[in-house]
mmCIF file of C-alpha atoms in Angstrom:
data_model
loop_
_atom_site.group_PDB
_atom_site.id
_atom_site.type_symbol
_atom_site.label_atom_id
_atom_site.label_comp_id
_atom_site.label_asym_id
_atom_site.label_seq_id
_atom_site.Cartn_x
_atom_site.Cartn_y
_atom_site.Cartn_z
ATOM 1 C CA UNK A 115 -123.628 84.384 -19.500
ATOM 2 C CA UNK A 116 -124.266 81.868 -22.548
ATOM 3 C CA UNK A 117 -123.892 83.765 -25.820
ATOM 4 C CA UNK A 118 -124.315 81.840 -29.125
ATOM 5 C CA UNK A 119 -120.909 81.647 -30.969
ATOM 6 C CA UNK A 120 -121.339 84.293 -34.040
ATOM 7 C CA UNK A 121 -120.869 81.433 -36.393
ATOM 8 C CA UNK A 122 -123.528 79.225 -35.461
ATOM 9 C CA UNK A 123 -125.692 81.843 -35.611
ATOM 10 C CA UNK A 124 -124.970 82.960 -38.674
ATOM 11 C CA UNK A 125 -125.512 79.039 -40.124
ATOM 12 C CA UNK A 126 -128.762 78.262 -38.539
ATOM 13 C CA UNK A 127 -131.936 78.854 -37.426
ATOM 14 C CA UNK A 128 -133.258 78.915 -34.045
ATOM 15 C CA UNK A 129 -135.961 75.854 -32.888
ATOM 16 C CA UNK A 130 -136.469 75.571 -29.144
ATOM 17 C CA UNK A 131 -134.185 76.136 -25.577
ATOM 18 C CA UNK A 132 -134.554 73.059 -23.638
ATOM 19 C CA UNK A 133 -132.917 72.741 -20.755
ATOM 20 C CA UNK A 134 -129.584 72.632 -21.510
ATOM 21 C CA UNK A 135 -129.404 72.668 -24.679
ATOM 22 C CA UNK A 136 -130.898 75.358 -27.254
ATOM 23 C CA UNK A 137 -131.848 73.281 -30.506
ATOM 24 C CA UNK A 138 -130.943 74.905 -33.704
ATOM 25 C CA UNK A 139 -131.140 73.787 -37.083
ATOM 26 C CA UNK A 140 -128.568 74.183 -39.925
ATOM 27 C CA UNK A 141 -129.468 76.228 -42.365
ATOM 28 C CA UNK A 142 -128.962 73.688 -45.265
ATOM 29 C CA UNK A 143 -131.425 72.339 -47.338
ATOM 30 C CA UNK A 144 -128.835 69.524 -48.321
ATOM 31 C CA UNK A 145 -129.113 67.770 -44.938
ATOM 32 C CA UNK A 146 -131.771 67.999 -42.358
ATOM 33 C CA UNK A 147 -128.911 68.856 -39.418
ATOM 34 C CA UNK A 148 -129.948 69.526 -35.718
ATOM 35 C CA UNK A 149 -127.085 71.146 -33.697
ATOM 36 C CA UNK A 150 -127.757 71.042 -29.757
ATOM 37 C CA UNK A 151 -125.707 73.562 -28.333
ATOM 38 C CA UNK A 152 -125.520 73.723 -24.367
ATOM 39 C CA UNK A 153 -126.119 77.018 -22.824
ATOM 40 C CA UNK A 154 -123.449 77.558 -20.773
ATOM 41 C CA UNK A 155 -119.986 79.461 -20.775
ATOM 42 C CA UNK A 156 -116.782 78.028 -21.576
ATOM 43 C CA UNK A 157 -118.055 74.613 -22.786
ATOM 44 C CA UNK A 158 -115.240 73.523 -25.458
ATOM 45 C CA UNK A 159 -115.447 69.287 -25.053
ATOM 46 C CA UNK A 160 -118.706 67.414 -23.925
ATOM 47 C CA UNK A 161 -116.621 66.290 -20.501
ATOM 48 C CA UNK A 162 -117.037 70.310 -20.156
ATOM 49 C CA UNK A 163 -120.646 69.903 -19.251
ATOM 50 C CA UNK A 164 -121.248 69.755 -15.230
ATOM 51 C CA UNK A 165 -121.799 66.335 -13.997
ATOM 52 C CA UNK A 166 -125.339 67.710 -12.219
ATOM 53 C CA UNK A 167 -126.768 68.580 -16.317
ATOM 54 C CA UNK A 168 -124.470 65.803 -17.999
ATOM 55 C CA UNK A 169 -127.720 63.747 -17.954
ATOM 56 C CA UNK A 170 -130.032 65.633 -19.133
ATOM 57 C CA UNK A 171 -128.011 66.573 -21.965
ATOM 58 C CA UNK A 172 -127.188 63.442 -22.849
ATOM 59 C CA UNK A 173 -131.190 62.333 -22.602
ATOM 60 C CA UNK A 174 -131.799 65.770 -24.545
ATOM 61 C CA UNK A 175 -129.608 64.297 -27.957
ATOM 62 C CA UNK A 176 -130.583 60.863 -27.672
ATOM 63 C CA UNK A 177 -134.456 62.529 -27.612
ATOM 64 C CA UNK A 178 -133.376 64.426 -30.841
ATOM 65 C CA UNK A 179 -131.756 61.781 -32.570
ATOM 66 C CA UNK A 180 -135.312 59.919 -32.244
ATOM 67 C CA UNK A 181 -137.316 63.017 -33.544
ATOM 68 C CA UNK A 182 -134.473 63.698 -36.485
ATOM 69 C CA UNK A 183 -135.074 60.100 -37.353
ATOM 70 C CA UNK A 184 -138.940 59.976 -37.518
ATOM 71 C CA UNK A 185 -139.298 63.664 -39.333
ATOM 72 C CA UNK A 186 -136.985 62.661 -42.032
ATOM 73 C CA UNK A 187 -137.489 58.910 -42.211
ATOM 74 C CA UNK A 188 -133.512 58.813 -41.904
ATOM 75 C CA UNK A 189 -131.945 55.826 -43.402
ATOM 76 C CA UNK A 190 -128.746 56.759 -40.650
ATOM 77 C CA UNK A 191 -127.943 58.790 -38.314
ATOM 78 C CA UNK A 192 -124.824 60.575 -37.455
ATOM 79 C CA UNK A 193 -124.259 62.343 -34.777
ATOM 80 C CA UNK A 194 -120.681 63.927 -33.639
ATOM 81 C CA UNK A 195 -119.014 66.618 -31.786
ATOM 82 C CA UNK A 196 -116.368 68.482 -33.539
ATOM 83 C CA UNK A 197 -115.165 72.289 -32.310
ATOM 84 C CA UNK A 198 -112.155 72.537 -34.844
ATOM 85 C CA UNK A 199 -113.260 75.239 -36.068
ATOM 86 C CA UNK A 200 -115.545 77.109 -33.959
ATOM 87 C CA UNK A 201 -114.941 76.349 -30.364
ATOM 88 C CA UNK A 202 -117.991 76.779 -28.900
ATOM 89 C CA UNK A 203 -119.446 73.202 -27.934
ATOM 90 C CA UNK A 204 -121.909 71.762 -30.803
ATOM 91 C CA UNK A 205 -123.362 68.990 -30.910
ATOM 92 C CA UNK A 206 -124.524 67.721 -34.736
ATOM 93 C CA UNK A 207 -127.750 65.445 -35.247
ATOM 94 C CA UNK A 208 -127.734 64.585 -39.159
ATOM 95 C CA UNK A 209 -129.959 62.449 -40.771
ATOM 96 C CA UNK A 210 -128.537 60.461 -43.334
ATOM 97 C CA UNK A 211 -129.525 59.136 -47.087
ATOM 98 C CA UNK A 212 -127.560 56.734 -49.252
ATOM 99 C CA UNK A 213 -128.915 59.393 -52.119
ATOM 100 C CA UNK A 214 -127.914 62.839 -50.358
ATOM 101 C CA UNK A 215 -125.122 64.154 -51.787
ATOM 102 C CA UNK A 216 -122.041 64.095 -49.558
ATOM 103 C CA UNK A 217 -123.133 59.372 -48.663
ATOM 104 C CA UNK A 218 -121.148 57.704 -47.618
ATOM 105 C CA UNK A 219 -118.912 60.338 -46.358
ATOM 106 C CA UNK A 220 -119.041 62.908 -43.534
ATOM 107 C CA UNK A 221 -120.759 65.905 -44.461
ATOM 108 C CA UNK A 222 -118.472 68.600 -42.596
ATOM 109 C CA UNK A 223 -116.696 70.000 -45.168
ATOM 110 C CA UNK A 224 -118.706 68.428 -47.887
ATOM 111 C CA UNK A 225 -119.111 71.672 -50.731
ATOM 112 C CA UNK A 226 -121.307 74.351 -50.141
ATOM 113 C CA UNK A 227 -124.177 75.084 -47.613
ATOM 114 C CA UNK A 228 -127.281 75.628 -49.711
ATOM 115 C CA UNK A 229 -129.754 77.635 -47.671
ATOM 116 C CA UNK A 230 -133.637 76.372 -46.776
ATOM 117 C CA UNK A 231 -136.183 78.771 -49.141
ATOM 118 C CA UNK A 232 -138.462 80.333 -46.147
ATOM 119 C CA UNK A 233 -141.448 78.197 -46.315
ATOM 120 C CA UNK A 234 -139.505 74.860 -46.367
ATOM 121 C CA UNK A 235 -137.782 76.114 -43.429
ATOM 122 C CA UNK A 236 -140.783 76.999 -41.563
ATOM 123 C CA UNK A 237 -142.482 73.764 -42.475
ATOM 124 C CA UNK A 238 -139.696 71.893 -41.247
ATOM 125 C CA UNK A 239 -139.272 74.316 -37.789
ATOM 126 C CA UNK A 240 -143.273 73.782 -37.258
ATOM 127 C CA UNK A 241 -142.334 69.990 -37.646
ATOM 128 C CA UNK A 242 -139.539 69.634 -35.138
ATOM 129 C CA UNK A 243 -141.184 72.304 -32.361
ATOM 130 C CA UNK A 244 -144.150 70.204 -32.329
ATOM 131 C CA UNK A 245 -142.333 67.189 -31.649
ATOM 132 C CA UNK A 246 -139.704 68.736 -28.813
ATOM 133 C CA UNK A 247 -143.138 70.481 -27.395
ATOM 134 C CA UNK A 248 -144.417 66.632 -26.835
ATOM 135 C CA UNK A 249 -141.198 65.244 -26.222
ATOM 136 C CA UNK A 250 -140.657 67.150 -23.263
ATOM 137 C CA UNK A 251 -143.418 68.667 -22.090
ATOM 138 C CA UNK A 252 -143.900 72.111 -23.038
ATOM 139 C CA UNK B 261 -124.702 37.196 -29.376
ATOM 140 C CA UNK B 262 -121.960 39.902 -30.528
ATOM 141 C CA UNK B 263 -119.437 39.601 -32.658
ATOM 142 C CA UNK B 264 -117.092 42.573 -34.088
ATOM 143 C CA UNK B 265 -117.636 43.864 -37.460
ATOM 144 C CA UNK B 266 -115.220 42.489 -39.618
ATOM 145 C CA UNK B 267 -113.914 45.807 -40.891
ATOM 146 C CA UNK B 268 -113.406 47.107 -37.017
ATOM 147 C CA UNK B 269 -111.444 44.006 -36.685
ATOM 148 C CA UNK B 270 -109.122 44.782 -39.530
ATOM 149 C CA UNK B 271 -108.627 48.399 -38.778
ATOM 150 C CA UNK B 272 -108.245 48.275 -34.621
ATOM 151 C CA UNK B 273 -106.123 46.679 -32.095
ATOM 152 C CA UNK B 274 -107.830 45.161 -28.855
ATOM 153 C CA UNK B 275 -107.596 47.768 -25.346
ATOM 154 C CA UNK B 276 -110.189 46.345 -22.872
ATOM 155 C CA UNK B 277 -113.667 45.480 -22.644
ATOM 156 C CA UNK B 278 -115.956 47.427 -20.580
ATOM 157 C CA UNK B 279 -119.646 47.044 -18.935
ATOM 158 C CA UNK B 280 -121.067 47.915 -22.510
ATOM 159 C CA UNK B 281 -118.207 48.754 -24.342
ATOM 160 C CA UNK B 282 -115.060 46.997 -25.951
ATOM 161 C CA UNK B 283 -112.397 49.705 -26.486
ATOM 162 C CA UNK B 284 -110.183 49.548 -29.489
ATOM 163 C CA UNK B 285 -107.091 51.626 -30.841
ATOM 164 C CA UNK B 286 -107.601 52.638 -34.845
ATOM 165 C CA UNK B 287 -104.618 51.145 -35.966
ATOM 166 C CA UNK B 288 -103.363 54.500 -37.326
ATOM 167 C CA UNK B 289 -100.734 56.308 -36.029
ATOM 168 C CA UNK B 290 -102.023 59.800 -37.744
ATOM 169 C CA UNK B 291 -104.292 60.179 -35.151
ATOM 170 C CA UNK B 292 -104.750 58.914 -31.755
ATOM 171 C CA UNK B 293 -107.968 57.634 -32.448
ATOM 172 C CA UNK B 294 -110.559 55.092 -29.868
ATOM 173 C CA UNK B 295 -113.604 53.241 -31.172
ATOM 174 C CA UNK B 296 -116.208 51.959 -28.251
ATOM 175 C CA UNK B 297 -118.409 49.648 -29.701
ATOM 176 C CA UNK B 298 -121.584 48.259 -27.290
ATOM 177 C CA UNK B 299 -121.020 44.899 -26.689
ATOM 178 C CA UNK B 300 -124.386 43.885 -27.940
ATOM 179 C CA UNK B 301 -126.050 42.719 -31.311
ATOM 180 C CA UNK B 302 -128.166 44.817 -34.152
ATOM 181 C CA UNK B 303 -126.840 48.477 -32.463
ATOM 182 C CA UNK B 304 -126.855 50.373 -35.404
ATOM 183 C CA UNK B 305 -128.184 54.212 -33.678
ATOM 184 C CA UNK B 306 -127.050 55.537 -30.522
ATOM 185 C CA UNK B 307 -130.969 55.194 -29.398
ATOM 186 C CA UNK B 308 -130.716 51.222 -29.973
ATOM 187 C CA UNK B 309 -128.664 50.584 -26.913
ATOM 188 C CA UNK B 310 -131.415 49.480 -24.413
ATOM 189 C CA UNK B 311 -132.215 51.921 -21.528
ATOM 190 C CA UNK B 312 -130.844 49.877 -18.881
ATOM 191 C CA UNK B 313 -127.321 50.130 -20.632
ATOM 192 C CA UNK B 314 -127.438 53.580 -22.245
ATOM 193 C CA UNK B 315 -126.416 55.647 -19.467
ATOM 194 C CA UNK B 316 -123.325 53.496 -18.439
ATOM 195 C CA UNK B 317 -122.040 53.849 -22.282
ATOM 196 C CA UNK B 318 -122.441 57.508 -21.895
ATOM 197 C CA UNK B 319 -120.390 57.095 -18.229
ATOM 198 C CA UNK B 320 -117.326 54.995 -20.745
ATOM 199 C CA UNK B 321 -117.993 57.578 -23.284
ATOM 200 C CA UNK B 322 -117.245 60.537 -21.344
ATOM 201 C CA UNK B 323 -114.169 58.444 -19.517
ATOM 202 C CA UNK B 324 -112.410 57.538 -22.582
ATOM 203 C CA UNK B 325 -112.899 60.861 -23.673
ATOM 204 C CA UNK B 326 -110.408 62.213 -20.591
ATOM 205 C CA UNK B 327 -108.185 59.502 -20.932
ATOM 206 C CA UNK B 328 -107.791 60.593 -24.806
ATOM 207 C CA UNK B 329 -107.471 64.236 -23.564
ATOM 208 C CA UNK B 330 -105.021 63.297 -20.958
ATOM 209 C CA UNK B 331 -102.681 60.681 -22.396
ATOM 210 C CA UNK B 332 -102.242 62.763 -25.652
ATOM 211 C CA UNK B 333 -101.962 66.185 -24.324
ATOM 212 C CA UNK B 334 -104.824 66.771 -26.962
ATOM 213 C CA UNK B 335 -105.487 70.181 -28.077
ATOM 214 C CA UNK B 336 -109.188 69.345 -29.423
ATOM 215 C CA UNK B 337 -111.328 66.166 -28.416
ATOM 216 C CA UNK B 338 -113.630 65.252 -31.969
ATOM 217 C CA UNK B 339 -116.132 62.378 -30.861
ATOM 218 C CA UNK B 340 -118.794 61.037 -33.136
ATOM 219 C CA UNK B 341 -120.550 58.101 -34.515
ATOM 220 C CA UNK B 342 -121.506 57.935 -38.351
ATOM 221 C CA UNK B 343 -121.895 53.839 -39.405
ATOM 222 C CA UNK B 344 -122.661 54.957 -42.814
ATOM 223 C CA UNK B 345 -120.320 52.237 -44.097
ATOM 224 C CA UNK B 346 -119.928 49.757 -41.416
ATOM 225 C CA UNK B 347 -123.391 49.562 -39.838
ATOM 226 C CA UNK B 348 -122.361 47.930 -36.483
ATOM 227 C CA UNK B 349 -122.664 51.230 -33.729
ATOM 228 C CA UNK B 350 -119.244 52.581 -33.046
ATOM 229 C CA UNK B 351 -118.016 55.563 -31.577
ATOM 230 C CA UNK B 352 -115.096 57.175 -32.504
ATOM 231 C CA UNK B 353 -113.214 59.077 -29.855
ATOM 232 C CA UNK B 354 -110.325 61.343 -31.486
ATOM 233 C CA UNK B 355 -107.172 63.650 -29.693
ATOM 234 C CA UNK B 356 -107.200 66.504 -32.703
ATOM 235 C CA UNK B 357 -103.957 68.733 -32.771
ATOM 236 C CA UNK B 358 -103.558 71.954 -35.316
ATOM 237 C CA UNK B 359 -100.453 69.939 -36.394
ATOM 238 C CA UNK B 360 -102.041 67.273 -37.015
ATOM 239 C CA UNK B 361 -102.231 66.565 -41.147
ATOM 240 C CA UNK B 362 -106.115 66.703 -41.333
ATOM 241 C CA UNK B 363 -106.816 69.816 -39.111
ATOM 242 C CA UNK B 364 -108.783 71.526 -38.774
ATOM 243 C CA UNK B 365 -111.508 69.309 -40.999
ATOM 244 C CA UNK B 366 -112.594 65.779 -40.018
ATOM 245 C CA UNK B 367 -110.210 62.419 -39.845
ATOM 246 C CA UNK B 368 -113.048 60.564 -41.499
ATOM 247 C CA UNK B 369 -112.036 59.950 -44.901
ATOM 248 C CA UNK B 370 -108.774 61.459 -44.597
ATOM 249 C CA UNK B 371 -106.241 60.588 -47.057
ATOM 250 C CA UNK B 372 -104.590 56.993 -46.473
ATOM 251 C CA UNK B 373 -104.439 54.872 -42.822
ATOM 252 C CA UNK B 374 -100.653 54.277 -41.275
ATOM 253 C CA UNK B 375 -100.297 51.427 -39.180
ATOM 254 C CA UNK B 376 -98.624 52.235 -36.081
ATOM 255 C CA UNK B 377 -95.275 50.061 -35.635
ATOM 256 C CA UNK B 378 -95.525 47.317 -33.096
ATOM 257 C CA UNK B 379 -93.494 49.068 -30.588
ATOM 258 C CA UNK B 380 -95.383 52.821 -31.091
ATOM 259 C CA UNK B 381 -98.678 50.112 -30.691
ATOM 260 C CA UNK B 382 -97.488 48.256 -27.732
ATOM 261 C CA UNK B 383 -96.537 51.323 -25.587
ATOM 262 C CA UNK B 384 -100.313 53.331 -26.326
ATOM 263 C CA UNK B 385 -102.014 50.106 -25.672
ATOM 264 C CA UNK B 386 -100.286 49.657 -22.126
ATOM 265 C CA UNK B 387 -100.866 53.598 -21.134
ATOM 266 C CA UNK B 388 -104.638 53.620 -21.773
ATOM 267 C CA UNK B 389 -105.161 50.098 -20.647
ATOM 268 C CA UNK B 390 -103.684 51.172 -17.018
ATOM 269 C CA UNK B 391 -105.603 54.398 -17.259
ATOM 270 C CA UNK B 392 -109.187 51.802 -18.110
ATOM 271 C CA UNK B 393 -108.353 49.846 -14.867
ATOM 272 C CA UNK B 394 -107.431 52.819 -12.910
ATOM 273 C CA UNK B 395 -110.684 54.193 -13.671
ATOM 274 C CA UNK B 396 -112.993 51.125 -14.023
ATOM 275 C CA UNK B 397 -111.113 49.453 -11.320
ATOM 276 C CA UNK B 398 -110.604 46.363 -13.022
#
């Protein structure tokens, strides 16, 4: 049974379950940060992910990369697939601005997570549902 | 018509081109680090490779990723793609280990690059070039 790693939940905020992945989004008002997170036991390394869902997973991201980029109007993208820390496969959808405050570096590990105030979070969780809703269907 | 980005020249050494991808070693012998980089111009977002091409970079994606797991014995795959300094798409495909002197946070922007020595170069390049033909059969 697919349980959400304690971490993740603790640093985000749920959006939608498509599916494979459940779409969450990081609670940081720094960065607007998807994190796809297959559910499925035991997943540690995207070659983790059976061949019959690889697919869909991979069309799932590339989908969110495209709504990440039109919400925010992202001057970049970056996308990446750490587990260093918590092992639980994530995968990270960030959009990008040559004035946010970790350019041009990475932002994992970039100072402290600053949390959304509630009705910037909801206006931003309206946003992105309505988009996966049309995206794929539901 | 592509050409490598100048800084991806500098920084790699030359393992085999692919379908979409060339594959290239980082030139630094901190990590054991691949870059795949589409084959084609103005790729800046993993959403700009054109349908008819996306799912066989996902297919070399998910390859080198086992042939990085494999050869290294890693303990921790980190993949990812940022471009927020060299705008030409490139993935980065890197064997983590808790030894390793940037665990458990990101390589990207990691203290300084060390060149591997020629023979150190010469002896990776051979193993995952025979593992790319074994698996591309090329």
């Amino acid at each position: 049974m697919f349980v959400l790693h304690p971490q993740l939940e603790a640093d985000t905020l749920p959006l939608m379950n498509l599916k494979v992945s459940t779409v969450l989004l990081m609670n940081d008002c720094r960065f607007p940060w998807i994190i796809l997170v297959p559910q499925l036991e035991n997943i540690r390394e995207i070659t983790d992910i059976p061949e019959e869902l690889s697919a869909t997973f991979y069309e799932e991201m590339k989908s969110v990369v495209k709504i990440v980029q039109s919400t925010f109007t992202a001057e970049k993208i970056n996308i990446g697939a750490l587990g260093n820390k918590v092992p639980q496969f994530h995968f990270h959808i960030i959009a990008r601005f040559s004035t946010d405050e970790a350019w041009p570096n990475a932002v994992w590990g970039h100072g402290i997570r600053k949390v959304y105030d509630d009705s910037q979070a909801q206006e931003i969780i309206q946003q992105i549902q309505q988009k996966l809703k049309e995206r794929f269907h539901m």
